[in-house]
Amino acid sequence: QYGKRLNATLPNNFKMTASNHHLFSLAHYPDLIGLVFSILDQFSNTGTYFANGHLITATMQNNHFELKGNNLVAKIFCGFCNWIGHIMSDAVGSSGAVQKGNRGSGLPIPGTEIFQLLNFKLPQTDNLTISKLCTRVFEQGYDARHAAATAVPVIINELLTRLLWAFKQYFYHKTPFEQIIKPKNNPELNRMLLCSYGTFAGIDLGDAAIHGVKTGIKTGGNYAEILMESMSRLNITLYPRLALQGYKEVMSWYNNDHYNVEEFDNYLGSEWERLANS
C-alpha cells in the first residue's frame, strides 16, 4: 500500500510497508525533529521520509488539505495539536491492527532517526547496512513501547542503589536524615551508581551475546540474524544513563575541587581493611 502510493519517488532499495512506515516517516518521531517535520508537512501537504541515507519528500493525495487558523501562529498551533493527536493515536499501534488482535507498528524511539544516516555495509553480511539492520529490529517490535518497558529495570537499579547508599549513610555514618535527602553531587553515590550501571551493562551485553550465539547455532552462523537478535536484546535505556554517569565521574576527576581524591582513596583503603579484619 505505502510502496504503491509513493512508487514514483521511492528509490529501488526503499521498501515501505505497514510495519516500517512509522520508522521512515519523520513526522512520526515523538521528538523535536518529528514535530518540525510534521508541521512542515502539514503546511506543504507533503510527506517526508528518511531511510537508508535518502531524504524523500512526496506530495500527498489529498490536494485540498489546509491547516486551520487565521494567522501563522494559529496554523502552527493547529499543526502542533494535529501532531500530538497523531502521536497519541499511533503510540500503541494502528487502530486497524489492534482491532485485528495484532500488536501493530508503534512509534519509533526518539532520536533513532540518526541511524537511517548510517548507510554503510556491515562485514560478513549480504549488503546489510546499519540502517537496514535497525529497520529489521524495529519491525520485530523494538519501538517506543519496548523502550519504555526497558526503562523499568533501569529505574529499579537507580532506586535500589540510592536506597542502599542512604541506608549506609544513616546506619553506618549516622548522617541525619535531613542531610541524606538534601540534593547534592555526592562523589560516593556517583561512584556507586557508576559501578551498578556498569555491572548492569555487563549483564545486559552478556545476555545479548548468549542469545546471539544461540541464534548463530540455529541459523548456521548467519551473521545478519546474529546481529539482529543481539541488538533486539539490548536495553536501549541503560546505555545513555551509563554514559551520563560516566561523564559525571570524569568531570569530577577533572574538577578535583569537588572532593579530595587522596582522602577518598584513603577512606576506601580503610574500609577494605575494616572488612578484611571483621
C-alpha angles and dihedrals in degrees: 000000000000094000092051092049093055098029094124095056105033122100117238093256094047110098115175119193137165089265097056109025091097089057094049097042109084091202089066095063112107094222140078093282090053091050094049095048092043091057092043091050092049092051093049098033091235139121121232118207130184122193140137091004094307125118109203130185118194130183114241122237093239103080093176098063113126131170115244120240139090096240141023096268092051092049092050090050090049090050090050091052091049090051093049091049092047092048092050093048093050098040093094097033132279116312092237093056093045092051089054090053095253126131092237129205111295130195122297119252112268112261096016093109086089089072089067086068092061096087099156124117123257118230120256092019135107100254092309114159130193090252092051091046091053089048091054091048090051091050088056090061105272095139135130091288091057091046090052089053091052089057091067097074090042091055091046090051090050094049095045093049093049091045092053090048090050091050091052092048093049103040103028105030093031090227113172114254091238090060093047096056093044108111110243141135101265114187095207093051091047091054092047090052091047091051093046093049091044090054090045090052092049091053091045093051090046091052091049091049093050092051089046091054091048090051090048090054092049095047098040094250099316100174094198092054091046091053093046093050093046094049093047089056097054121104102236093191093056101062100055088051091049091048091051092050091048090050091052091051093049091050090050090054091045092051099047092178088081090075141345107265095197092049091049092051090049089052091052090048092052090049091053091049091050091051092046093051096043 
